PDB file of C-alpha atoms in Angstrom:
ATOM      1  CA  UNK E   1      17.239 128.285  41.384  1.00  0.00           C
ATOM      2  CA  UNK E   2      13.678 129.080  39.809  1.00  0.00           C
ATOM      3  CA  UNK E   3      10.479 127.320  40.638  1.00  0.00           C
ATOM      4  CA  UNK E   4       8.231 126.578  37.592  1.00  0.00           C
ATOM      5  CA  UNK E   5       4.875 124.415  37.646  1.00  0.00           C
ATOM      6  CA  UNK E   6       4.581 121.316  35.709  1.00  0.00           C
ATOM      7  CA  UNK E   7       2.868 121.428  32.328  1.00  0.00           C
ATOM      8  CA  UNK E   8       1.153 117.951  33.389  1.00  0.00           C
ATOM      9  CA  UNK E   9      -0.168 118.341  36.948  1.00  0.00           C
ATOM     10  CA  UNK E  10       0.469 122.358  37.638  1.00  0.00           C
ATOM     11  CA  UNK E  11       3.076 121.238  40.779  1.00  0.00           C
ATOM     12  CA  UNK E  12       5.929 123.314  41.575  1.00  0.00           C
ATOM     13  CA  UNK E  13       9.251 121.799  40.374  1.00  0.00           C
ATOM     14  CA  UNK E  14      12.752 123.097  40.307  1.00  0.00           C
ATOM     15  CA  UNK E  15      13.835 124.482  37.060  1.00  0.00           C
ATOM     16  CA  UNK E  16      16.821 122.138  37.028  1.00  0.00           C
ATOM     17  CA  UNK E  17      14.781 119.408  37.423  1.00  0.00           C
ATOM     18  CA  UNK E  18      14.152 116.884  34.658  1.00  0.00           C
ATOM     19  CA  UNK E  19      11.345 114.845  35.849  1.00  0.00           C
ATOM     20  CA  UNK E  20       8.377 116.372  37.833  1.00  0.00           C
ATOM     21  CA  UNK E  21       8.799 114.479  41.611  1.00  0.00           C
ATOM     22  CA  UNK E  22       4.926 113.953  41.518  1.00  0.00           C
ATOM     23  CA  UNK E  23       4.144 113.025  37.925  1.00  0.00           C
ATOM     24  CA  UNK E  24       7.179 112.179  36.427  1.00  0.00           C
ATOM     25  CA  UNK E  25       6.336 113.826  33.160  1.00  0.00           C
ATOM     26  CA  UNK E  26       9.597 115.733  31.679  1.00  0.00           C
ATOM     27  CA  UNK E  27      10.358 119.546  32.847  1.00  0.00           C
ATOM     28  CA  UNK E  28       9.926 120.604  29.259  1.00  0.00           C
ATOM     29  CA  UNK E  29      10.994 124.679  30.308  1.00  0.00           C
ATOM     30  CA  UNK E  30      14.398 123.716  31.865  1.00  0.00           C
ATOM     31  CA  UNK E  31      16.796 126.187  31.452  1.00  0.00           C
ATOM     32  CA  UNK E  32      19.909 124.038  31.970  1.00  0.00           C
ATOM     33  CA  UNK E  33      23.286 126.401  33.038  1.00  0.00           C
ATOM     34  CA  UNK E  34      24.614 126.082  29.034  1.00  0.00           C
ATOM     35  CA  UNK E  35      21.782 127.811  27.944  1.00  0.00           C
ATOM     36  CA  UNK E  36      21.654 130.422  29.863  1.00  0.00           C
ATOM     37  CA  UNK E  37      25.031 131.472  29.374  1.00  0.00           C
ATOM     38  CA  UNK E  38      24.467 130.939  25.727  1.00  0.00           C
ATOM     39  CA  UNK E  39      21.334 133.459  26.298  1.00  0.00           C
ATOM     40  CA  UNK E  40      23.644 135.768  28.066  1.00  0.00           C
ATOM     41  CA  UNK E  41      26.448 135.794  25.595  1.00  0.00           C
ATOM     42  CA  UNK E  42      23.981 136.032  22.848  1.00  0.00           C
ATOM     43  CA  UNK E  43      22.612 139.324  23.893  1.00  0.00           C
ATOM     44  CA  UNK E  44      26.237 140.927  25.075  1.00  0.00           C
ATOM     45  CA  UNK E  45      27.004 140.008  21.152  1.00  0.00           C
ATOM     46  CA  UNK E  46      23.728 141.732  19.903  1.00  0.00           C
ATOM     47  CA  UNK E  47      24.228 144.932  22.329  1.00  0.00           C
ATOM     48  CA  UNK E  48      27.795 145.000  21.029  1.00  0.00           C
ATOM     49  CA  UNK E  49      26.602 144.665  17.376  1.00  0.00           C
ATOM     50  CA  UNK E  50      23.891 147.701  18.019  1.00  0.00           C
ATOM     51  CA  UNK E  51      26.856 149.920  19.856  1.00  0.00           C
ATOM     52  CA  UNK E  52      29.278 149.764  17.302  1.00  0.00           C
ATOM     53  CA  UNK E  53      26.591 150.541  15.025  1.00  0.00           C
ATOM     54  CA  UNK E  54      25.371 153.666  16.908  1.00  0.00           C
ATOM     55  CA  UNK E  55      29.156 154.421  17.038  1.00  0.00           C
ATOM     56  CA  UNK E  56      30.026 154.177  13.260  1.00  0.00           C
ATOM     57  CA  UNK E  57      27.215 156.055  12.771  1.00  0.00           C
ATOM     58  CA  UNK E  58      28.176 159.278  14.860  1.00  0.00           C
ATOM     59  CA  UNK E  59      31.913 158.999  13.392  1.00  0.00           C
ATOM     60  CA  UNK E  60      30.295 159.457  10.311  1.00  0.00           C
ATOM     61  CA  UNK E  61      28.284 162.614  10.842  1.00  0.00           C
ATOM     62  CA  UNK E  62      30.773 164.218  13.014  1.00  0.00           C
ATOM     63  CA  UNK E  63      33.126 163.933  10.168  1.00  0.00           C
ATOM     64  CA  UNK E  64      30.668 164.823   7.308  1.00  0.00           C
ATOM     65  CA  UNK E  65      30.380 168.239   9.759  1.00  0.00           C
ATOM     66  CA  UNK E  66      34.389 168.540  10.014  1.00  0.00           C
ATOM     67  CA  UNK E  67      34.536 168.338   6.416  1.00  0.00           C
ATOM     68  CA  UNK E  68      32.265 170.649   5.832  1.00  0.00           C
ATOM     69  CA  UNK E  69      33.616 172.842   7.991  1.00  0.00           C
ATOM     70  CA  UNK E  70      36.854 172.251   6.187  1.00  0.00           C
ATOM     71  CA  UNK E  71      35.496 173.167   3.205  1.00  0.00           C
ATOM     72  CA  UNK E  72      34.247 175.963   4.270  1.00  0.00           C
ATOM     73  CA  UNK E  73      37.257 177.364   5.548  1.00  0.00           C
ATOM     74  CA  UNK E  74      39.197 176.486   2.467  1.00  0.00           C
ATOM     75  CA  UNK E  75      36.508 178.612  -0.196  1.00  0.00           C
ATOM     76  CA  UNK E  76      38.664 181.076  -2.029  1.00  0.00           C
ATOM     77  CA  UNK E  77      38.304 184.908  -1.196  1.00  0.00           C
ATOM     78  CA  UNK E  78      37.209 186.534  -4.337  1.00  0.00           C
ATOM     79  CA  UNK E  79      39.459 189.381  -5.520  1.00  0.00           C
ATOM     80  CA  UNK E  80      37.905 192.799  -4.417  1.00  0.00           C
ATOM     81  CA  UNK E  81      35.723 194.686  -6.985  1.00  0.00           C
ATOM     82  CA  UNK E  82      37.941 197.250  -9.082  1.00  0.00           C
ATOM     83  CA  UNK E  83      36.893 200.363  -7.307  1.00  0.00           C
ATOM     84  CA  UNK E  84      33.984 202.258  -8.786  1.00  0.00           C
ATOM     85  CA  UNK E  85      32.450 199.409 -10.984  1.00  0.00           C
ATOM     86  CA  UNK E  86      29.490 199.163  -9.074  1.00  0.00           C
ATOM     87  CA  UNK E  87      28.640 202.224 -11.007  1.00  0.00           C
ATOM     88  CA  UNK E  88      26.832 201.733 -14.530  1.00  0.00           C
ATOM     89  CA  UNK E  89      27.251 204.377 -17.176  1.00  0.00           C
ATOM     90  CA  UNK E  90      24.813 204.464 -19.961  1.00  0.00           C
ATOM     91  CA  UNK E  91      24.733 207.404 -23.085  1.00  0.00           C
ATOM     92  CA  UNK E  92      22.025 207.043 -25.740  1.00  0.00           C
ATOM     93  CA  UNK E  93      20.859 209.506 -28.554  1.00  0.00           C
ATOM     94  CA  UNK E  94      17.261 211.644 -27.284  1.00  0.00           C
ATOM     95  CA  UNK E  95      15.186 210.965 -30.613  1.00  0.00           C
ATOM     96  CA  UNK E  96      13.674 214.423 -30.158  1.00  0.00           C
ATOM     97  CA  UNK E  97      16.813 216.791 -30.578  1.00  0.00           C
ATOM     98  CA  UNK E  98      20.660 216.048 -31.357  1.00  0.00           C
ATOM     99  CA  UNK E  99      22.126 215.278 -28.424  1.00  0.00           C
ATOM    100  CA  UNK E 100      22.997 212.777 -26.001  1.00  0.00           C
ATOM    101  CA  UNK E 101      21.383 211.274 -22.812  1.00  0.00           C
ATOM    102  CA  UNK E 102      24.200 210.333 -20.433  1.00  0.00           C
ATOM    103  CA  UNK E 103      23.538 208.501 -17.258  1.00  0.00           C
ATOM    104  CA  UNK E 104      25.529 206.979 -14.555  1.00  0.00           C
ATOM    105  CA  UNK E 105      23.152 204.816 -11.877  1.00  0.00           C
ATOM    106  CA  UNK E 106      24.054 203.216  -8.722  1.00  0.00           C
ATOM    107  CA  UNK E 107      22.088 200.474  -6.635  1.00  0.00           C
ATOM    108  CA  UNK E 108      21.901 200.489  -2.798  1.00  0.00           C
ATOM    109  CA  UNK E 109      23.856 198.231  -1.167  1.00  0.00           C
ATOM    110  CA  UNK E 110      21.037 197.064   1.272  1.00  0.00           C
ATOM    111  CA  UNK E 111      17.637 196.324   0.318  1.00  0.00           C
ATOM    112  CA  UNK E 112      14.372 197.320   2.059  1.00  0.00           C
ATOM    113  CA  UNK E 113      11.786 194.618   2.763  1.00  0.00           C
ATOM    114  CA  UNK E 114       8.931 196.105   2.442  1.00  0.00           C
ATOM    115  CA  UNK E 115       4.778 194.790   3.258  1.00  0.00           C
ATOM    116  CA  UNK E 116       1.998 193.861   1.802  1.00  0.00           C
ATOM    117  CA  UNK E 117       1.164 194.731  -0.837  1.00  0.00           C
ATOM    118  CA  UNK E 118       4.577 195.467  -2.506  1.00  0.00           C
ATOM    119  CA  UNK E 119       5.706 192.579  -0.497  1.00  0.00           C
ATOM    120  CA  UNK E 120       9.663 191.163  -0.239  1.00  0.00           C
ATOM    121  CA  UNK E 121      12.548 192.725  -0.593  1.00  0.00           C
ATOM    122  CA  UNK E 122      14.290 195.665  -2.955  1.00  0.00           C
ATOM    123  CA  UNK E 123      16.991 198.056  -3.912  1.00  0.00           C
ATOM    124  CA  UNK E 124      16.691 201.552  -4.517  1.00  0.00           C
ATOM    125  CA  UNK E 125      18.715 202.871  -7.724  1.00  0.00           C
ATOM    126  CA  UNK E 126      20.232 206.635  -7.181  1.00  0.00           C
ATOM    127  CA  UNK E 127      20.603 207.955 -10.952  1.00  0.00           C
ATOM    128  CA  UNK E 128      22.625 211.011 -12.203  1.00  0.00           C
ATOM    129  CA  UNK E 129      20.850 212.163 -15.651  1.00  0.00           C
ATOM    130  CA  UNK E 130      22.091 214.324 -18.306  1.00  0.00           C
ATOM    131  CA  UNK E 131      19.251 215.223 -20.608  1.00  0.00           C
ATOM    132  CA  UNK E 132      19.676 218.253 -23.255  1.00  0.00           C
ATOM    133  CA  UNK E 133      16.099 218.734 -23.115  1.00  0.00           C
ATOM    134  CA  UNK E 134      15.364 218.177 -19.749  1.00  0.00           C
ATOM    135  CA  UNK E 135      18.718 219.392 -18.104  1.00  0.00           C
ATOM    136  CA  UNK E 136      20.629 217.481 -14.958  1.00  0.00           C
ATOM    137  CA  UNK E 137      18.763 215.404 -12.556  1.00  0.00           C
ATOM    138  CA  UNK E 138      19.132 213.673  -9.627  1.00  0.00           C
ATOM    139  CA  UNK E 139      16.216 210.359  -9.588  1.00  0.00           C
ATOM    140  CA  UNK E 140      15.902 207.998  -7.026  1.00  0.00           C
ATOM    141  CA  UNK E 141      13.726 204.996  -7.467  1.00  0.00           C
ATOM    142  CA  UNK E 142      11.971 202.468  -5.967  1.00  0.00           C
ATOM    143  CA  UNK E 143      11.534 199.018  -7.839  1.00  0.00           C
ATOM    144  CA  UNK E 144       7.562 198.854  -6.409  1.00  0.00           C
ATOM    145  CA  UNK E 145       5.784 201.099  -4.099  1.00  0.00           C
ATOM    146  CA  UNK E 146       4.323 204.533  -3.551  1.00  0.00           C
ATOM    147  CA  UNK E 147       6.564 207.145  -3.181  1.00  0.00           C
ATOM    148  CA  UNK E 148       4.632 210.015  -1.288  1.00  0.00           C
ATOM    149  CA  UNK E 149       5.290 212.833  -3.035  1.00  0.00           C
ATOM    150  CA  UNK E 150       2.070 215.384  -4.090  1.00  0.00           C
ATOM    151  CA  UNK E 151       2.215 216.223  -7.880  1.00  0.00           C
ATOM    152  CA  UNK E 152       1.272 219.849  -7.132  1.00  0.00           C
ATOM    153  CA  UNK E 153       3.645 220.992  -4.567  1.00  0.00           C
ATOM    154  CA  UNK E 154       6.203 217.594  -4.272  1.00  0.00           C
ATOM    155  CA  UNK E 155       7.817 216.178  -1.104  1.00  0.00           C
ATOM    156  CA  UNK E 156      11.056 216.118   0.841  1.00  0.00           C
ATOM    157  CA  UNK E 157      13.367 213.365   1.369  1.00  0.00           C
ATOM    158  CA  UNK E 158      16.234 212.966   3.994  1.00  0.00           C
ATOM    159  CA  UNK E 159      19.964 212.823   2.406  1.00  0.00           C
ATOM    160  CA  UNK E 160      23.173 211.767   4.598  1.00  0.00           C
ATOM    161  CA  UNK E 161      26.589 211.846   2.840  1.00  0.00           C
ATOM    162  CA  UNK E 162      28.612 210.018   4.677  1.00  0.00           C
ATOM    163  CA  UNK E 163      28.855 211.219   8.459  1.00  0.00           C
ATOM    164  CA  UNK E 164      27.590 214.681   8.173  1.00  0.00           C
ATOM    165  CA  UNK E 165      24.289 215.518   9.453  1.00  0.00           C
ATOM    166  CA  UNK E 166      20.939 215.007   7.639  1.00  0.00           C
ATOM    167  CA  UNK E 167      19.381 216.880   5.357  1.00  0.00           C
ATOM    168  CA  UNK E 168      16.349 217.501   3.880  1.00  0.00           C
ATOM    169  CA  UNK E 169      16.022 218.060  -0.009  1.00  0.00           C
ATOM    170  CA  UNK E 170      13.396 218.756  -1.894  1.00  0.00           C
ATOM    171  CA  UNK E 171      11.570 216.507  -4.402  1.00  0.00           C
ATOM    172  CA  UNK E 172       9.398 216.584  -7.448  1.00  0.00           C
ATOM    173  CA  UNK E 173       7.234 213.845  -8.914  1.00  0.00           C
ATOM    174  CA  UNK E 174       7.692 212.249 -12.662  1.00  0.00           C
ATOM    175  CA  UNK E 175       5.999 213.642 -15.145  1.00  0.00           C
ATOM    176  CA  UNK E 176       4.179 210.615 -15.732  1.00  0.00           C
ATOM    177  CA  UNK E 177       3.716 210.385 -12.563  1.00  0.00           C
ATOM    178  CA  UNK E 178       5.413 207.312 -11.758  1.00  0.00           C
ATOM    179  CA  UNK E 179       4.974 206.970  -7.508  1.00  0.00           C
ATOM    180  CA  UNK E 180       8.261 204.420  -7.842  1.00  0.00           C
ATOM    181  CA  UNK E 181      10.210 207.881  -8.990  1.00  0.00           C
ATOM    182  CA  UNK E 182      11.019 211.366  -7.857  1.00  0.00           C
ATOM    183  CA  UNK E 183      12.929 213.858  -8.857  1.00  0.00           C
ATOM    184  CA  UNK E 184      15.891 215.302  -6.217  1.00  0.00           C
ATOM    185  CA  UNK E 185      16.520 219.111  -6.013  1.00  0.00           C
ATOM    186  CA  UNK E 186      19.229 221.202  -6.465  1.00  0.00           C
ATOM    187  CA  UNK E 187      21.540 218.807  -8.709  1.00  0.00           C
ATOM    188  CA  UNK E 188      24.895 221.292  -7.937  1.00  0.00           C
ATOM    189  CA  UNK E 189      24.209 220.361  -4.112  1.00  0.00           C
ATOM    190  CA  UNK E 190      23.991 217.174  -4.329  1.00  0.00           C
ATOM    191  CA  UNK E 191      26.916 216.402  -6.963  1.00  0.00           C
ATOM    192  CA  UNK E 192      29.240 218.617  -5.502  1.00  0.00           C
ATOM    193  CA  UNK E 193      28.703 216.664  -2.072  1.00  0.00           C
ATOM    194  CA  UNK E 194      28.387 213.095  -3.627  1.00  0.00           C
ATOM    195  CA  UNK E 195      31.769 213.594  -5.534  1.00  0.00           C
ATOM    196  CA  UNK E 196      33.402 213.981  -1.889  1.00  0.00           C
ATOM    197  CA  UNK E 197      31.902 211.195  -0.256  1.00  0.00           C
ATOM    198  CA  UNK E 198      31.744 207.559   0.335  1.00  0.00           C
ATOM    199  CA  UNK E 199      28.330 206.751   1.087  1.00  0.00           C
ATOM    200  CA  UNK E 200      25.085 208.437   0.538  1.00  0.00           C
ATOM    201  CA  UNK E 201      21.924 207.707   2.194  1.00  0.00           C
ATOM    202  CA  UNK E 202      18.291 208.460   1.152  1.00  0.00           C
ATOM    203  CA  UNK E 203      15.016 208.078   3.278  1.00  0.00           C
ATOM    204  CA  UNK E 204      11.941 208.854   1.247  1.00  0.00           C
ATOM    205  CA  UNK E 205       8.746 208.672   2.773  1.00  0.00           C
ATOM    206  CA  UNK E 206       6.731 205.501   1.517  1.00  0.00           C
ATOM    207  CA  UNK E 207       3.128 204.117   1.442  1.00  0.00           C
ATOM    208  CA  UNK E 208       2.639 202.330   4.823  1.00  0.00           C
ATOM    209  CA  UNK E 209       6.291 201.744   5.418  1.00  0.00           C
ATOM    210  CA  UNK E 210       7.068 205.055   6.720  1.00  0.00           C
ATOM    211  CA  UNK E 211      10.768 206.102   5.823  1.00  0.00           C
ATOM    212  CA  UNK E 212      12.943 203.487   4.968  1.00  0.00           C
ATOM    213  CA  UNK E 213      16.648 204.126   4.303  1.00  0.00           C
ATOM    214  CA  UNK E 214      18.225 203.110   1.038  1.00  0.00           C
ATOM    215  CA  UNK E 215      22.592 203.494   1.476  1.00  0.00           C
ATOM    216  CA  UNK E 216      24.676 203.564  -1.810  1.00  0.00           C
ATOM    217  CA  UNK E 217      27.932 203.757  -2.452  1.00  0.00           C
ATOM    218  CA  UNK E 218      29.183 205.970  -4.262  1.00  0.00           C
ATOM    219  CA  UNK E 219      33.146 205.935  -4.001  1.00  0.00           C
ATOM    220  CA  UNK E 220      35.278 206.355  -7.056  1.00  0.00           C
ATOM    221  CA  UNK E 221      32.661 208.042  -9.455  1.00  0.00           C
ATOM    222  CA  UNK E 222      34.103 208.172 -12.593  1.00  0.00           C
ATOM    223  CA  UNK E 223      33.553 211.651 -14.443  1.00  0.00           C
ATOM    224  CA  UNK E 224      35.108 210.727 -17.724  1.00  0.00           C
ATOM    225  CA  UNK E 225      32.913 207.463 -18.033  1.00  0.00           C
ATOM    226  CA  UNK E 226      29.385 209.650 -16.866  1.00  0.00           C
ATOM    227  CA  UNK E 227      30.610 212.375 -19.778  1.00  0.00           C
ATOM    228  CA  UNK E 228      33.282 213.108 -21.919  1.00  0.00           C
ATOM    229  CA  UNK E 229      36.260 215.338 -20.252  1.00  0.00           C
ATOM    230  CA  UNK E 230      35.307 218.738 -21.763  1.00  0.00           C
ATOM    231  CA  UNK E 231      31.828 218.834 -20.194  1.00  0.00           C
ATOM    232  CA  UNK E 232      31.299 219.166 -16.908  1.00  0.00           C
ATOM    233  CA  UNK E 233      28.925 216.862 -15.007  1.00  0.00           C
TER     234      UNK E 233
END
């Protein structure tokens, strides 16, 4: 039982009282046994309302997250790449002389990010060229960024075929001197290893990025595409 005063004459009378004993005016904040269990149920029904609520509401999500693990699970593995198309192959007429520019590029498989102010991320392209002015080259490119490579006495760069140990060729700047392109030594070298490996690394030294590593692969070379069968490569 509570105690509450009397709206009429402030004296303390029993909540389940309906007169006050001194004034006799009416207990108008009774709280008679009915309605407090009607209180009672009222909020067990609201808490009940709120829980399921709560509950429907996690069923939900953690099902939107099975699905889309499902899903996941369930996205079709793409048929492997025929082996050797990530090579292109390219031949063109040289407008200076009769013959025919054939090239066969290659871009790295990782990219480089690289800082300001060639900021974000890039390949590197490794291109076998053909030229019957210029003769067979070996380029490797940059898409932005300064190569470090003097135009009077040129650079070296580091070149990994597969497992074998490093090593260091030498390098010669473009003739217009591009700094996103140099020129790789001793073509024969380079070919003769390239056509027996897998994977060929390059680490060039760069403006303010030191020497990052650009991997290719270069599996399944096709000769015949590069040039036609009777001319060596």
């Amino acid at each position: 039982m509570a105690l509450i005063r009397c709206k009429e004459c402030g004296t303390e009378v029993s909540s389940k009282a309906e007169n006050c004993p001194k004034c006799g005016a009416k207990v108008a904040n009774r709280m008679g046994c009915g309605t407090a269990i009607g209180v009672v149920l009222l909020a067990f029904f609201v808490i009940r309302i709120i829980s399921t609520v709560e509950i429907e509401s996690n069923a939900s999500s953690q099902q939107a997250n099975l699905d889309s693990i499902n899903n996941s699970q369930n996205i079709s593995v793409s048929t492997p790449e025929i082996p050797g198309s990530q090579w292109n192959y390219h031949q063109s007429d040289d407008e200076m002389s009769k013959g025919i520019i054939y090239q066969a590029y290659v871009l790295s498989t990782n990219k480089v990010n690289f800082d300001f102010p060639y900021s974000g991320a890039q390949h590197g392209t490794l291109i076998l060229r053909t030229h019957p002015r210029y003769g067979k080259d070996i380029i490797f490119k940059i898409e932005r960024g300064q190569i470090l490579c003097a135009s009077y006495d040129g650079c070296t760069v580091l070149v990994r075929f597969d497992d074998e140990e490093s090593v260091k060729y030498s390098a010669a700047t473009a003739s217009d001197n591009s700094t996103e392109t140099i020129f790789i030594q001793n073509y024969s070298k380079f070919v003769g290893k390239m056509l027996k490996a897998k994977k060929v690394r390059i680490a060039a030294n760069i403006y303010q990025e030191n020497a990052p590593v650009f991997e290719f692969d270069v599996s399944d070379f096709d000769q015949n595409k590069y040039k036609p069968k009777n001319q060596k490569i």
